[in-house]
Coordinates of C-alpha atoms in Angstrom, one line a residue:
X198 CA 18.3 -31.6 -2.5
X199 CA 16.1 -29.6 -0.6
X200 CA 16.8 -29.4 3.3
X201 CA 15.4 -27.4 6.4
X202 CA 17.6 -26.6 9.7
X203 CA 16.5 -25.3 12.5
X204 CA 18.3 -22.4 14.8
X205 CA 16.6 -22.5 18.3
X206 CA 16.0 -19.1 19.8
X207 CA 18.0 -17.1 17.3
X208 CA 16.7 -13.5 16.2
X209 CA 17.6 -11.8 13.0
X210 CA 16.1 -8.6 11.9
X211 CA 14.6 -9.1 7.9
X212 CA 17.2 -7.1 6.8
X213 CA 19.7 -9.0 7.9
X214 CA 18.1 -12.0 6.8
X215 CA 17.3 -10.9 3.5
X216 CA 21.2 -10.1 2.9
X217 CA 22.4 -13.5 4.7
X218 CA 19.9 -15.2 2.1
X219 CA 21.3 -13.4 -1.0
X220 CA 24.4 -14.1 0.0
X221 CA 23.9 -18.2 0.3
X222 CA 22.1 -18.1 -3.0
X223 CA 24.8 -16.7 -4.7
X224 CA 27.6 -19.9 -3.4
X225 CA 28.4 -22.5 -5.4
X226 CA 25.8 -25.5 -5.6
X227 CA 23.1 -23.8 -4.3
X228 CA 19.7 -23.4 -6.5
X229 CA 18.1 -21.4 -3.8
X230 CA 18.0 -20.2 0.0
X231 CA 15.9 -18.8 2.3
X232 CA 16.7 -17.8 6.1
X233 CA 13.9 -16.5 7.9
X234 CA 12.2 -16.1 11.4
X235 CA 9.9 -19.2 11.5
X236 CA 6.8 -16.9 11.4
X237 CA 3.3 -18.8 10.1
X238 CA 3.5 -16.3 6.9
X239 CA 7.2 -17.2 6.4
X240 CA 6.6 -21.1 6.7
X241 CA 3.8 -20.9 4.0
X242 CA 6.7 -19.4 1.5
X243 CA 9.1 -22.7 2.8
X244 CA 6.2 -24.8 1.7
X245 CA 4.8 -22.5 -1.5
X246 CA 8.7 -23.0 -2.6
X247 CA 8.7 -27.1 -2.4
X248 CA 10.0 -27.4 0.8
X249 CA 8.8 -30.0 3.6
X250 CA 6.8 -27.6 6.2
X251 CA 7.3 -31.0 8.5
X252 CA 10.9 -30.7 8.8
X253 CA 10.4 -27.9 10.8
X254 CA 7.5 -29.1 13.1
X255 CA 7.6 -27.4 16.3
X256 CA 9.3 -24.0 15.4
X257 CA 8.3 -21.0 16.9
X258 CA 8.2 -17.2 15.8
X259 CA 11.3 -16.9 18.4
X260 CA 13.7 -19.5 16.4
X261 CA 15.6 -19.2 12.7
X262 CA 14.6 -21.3 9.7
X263 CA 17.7 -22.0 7.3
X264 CA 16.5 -24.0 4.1
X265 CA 18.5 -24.4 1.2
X266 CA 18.1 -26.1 -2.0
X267 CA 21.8 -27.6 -2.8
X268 CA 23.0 -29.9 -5.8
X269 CA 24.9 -32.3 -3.4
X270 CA 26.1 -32.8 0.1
X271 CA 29.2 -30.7 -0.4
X272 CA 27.1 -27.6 -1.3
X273 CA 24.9 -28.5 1.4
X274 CA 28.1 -27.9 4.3
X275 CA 29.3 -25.2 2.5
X276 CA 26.0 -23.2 2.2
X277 CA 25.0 -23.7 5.8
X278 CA 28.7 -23.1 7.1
X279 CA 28.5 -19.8 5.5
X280 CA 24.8 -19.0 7.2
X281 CA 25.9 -19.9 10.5
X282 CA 29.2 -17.2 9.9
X283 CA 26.7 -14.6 8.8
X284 CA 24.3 -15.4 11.7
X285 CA 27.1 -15.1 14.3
X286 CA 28.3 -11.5 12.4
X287 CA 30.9 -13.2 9.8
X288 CA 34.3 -12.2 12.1
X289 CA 33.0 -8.6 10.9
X290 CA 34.6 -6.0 12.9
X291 CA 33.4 -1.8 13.7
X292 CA 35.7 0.8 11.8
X293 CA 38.9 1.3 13.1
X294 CA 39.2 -2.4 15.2
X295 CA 38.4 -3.4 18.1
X296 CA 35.3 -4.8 19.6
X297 CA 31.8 -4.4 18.6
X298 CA 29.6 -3.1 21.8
X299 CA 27.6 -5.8 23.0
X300 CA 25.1 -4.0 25.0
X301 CA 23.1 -0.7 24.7
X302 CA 25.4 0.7 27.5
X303 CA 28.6 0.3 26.0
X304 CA 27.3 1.2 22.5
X305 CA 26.3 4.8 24.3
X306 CA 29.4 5.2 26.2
X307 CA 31.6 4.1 23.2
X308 CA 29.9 6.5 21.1
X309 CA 28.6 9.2 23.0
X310 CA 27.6 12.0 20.6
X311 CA 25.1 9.3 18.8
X312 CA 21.3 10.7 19.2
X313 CA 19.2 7.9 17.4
X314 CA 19.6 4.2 18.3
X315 CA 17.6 1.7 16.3
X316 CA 16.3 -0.9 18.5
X317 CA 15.9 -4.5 16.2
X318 CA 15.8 -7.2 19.2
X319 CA 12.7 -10.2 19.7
X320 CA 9.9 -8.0 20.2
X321 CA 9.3 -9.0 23.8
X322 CA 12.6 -7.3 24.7
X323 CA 12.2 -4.2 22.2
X324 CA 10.2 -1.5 24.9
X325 CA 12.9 -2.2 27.4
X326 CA 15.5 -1.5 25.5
X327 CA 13.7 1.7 23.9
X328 CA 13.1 3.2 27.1
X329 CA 16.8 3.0 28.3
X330 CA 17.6 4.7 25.4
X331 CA 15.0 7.1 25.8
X332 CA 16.2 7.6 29.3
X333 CA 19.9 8.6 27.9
X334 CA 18.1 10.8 25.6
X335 CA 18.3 9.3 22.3
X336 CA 16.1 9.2 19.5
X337 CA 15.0 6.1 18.8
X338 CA 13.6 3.8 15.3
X339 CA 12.1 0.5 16.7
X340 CA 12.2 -1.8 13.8
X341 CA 10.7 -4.6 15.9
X342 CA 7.3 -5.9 15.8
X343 CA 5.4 -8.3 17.6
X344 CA 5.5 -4.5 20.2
X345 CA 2.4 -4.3 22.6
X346 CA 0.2 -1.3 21.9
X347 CA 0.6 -0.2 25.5
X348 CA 4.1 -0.3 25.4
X349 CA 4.2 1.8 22.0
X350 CA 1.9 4.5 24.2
X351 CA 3.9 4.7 26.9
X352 CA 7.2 5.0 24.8
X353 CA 5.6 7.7 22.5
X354 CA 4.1 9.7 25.4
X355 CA 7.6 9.2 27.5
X356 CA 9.4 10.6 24.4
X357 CA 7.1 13.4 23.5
X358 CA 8.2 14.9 26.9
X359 CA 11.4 15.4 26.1
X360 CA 11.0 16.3 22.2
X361 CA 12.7 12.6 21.1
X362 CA 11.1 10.9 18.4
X363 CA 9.8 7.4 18.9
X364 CA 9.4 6.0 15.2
X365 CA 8.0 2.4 15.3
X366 CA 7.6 0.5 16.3
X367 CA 7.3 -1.9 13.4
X368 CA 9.1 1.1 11.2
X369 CA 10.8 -0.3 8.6
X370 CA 12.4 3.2 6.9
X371 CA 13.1 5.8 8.1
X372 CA 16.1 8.5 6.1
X373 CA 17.1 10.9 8.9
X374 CA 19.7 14.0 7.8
X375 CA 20.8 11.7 4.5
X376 CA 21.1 8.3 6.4
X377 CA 19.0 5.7 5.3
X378 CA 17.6 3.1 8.1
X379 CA 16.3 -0.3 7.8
X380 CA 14.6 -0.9 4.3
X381 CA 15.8 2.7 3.0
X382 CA 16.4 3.7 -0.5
X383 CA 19.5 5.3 -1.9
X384 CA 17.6 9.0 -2.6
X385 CA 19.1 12.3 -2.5
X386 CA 18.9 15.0 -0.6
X387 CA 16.4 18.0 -1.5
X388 CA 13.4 19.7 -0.1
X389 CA 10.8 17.3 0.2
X390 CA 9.8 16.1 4.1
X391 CA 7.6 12.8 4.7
X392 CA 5.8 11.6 7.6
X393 CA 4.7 8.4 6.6
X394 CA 2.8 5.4 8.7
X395 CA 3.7 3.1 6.2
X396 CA 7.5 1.8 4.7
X397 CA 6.5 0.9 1.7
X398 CA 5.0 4.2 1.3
X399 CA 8.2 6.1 2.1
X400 CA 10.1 3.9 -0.3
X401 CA 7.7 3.9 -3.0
X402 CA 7.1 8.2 -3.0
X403 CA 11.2 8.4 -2.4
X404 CA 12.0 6.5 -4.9
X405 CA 9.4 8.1 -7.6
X406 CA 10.5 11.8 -6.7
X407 CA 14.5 10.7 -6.9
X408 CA 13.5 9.5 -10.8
X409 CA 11.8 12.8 -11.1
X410 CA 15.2 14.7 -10.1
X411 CA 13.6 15.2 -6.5
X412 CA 15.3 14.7 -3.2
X413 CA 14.3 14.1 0.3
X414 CA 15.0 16.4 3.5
X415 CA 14.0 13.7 5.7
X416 CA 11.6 10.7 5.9
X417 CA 10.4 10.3 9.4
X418 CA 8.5 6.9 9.6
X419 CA 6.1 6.3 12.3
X420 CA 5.0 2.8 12.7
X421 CA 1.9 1.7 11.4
X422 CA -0.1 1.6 14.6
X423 CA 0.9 5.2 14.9
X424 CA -2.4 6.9 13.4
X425 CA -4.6 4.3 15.5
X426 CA -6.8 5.5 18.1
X427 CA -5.2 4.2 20.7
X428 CA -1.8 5.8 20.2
X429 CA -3.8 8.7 18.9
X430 CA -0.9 10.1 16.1
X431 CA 1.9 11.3 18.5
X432 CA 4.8 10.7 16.4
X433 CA 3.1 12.0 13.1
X434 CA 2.5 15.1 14.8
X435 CA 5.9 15.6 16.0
X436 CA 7.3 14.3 12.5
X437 CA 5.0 17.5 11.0
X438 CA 6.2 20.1 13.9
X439 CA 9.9 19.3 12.6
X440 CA 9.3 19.5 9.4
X441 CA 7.3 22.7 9.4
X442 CA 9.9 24.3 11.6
X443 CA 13.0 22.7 8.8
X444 CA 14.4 25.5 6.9
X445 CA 15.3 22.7 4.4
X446 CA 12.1 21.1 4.2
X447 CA 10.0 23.1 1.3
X448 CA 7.0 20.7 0.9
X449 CA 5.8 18.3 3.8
X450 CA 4.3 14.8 2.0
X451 CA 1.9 12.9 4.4
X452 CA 1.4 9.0 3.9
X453 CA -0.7 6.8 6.1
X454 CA -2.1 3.4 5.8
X455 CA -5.9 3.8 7.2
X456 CA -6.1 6.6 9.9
X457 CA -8.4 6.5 13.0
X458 CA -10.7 9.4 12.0
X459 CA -9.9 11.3 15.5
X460 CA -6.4 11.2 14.5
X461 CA -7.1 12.3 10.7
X462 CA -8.7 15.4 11.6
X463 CA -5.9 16.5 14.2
X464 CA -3.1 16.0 12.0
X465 CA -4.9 17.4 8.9
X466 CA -5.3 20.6 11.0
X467 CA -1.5 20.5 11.9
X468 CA -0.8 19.8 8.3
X469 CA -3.2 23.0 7.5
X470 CA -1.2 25.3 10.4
X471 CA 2.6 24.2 9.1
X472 CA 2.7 26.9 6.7
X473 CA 4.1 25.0 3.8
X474 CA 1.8 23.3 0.8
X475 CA 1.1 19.4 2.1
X476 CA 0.0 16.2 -0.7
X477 CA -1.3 14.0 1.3
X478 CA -2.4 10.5 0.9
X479 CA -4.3 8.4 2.8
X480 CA -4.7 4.2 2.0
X481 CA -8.5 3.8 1.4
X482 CA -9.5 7.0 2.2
X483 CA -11.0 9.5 0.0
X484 CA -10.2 12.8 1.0
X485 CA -12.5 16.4 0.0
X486 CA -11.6 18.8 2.2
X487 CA -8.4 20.6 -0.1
X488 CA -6.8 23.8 -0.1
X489 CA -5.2 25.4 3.1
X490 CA -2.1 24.4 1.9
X491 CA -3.4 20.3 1.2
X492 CA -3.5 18.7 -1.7
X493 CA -4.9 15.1 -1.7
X494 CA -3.3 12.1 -4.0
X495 CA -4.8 9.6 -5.4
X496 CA -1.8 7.2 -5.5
X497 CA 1.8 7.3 -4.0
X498 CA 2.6 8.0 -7.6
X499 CA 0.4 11.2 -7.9
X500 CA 1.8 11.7 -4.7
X501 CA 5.0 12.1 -5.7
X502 CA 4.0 13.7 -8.7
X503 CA 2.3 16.6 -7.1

């Protein structure tokens, strides 16, 4: 029995949802679950899986898909019973009791030594709630998409300022002093730094230099828009500055998905004047100009190898 419900204006981050569908998979009577944002790509996999796209006719981006494949009725309350408790936080509680903050406000004054917030709200509501954060003078990882350009500009250039990193958004990992964020790997510490415009990058070069007995300093991740033109690089050239001026950071890796060429050049040449050997590698891009400290990869797997 294969059935589609539909949460109206209900955000999830993917990690989130990706946990909250393992989760339902795993209960009894239940072949298979998916609960996702009711994106265009996302309803292609309802359909590409066997479900009926037209029980969900008239969802938007903004509302939450739950569709389950159950053996009966009885697994069919059960399964979504235990979504909706997941969706709503599952009666989880922060360490040591008490209330979970409810707004950026009371997270801040709650916890007031924290110095990164990760913003993962509706995209529509993401900038406003980076730049009060930005304001206290946090760091901040917007996970977000769906982020216009102009606001990602104005955020970077309001953060470079005051030296706080704006990674995203649209950054999907980021491992800052040993802590991983949003679609992280377990890795260990060592001497290897990463910029990287792409996630999947970061994971995939982590993950190949922890099987090579290789940790990470720090993987700073910048958002994929980052080495566009129009944002022009900011946050992979602060990401290099740190990590040339980190006493723990030995070799700097460089990942980008395709670069504007204005931005290449500029952070090639801060790549060139960190003082510490760089591998680079750039999506699509076929790099000649080595030495200076650079060495260009061919694959994140060379990459990690070099």
């Amino acid at each position: 029995m294969k059935k589609i419900l539909i949460e109206r204006a209900t955000y999830l981050d993917s990690v989130s949802l990706m946990r909250i569908s393992k989760k339902a998979a795993e209960a009894e009577g239940v072949r298979s679950a998916m609960v996702a944002m009711a994106t265009d790509t996302n309803m292609l996999l309802l359909e590409e899986a066997g479900f009926d796209p037209g029980a969900a006719a008239g969802a938007t981006p903004g509302d939450l898909i739950i569709a389950v494949d159950v053996e009966d009725e009885a697994s069919l309350e059960g399964a979504v019973a235990l979504i909706r408790r997941e969706i709503q936080g599952g009666g989880a509680r922060p360490e040591g009791g008490g209330c979970a903050p409810k707004t950026l406000d009371a997270a801040i004054r709650a916890h007031s030594d924290i110095d990164l917030v990760l913003i993962s709200v509706p995209g529509r509501f993401a900038a406003g709630e980076a730049r009060h954060a930005l304001e206290a003078g946090k760091h901040v990882m917007i996970f977000s998409d769906n982020v216009p350009v102009e606001d990602e500009v104005g955020l970077k250039a309001l953060g470079r300022v005051d030296g706080l990193f704006v990674m995203g958004p649209d950054c999907g990992t980021a491992i800052i002093n040993g802590v991983g964020l949003g679609f992280a790997n377990a890795v260990p510490r060592g001497e290897v730094g990463i910029v990287s415009a792409s996630g999947t990058g970061a994971q995939e070069v982590s993950s190949v230099l922890a099987r090579l007995g290789v940790g990470v300093s720090q993987v700073i991740g910048t958002g994929g828009r980052d080495v566009s033109r129009a944002v022009g690089g900011v946050t992979t050239a602060m990401g290099l500055e740190a990590l040339a001026a980190d006493e723990a950071t030995r070799v700097i890796v460089l990942i980008s998905k395709v670069p504007d060429e204005g931005v290449r050049g500029e952070v090639l040449g801060l790549a060139r004047r960190s003082g510490k050997p760089c591998v680079v590698w750039f999506a699509g891009v076929e790099e000649t100009q080595a030495g200076a400290g650079l060495v260009f990869a061919d694959t994140l797997a060379d990459t990690a190898r070099r």
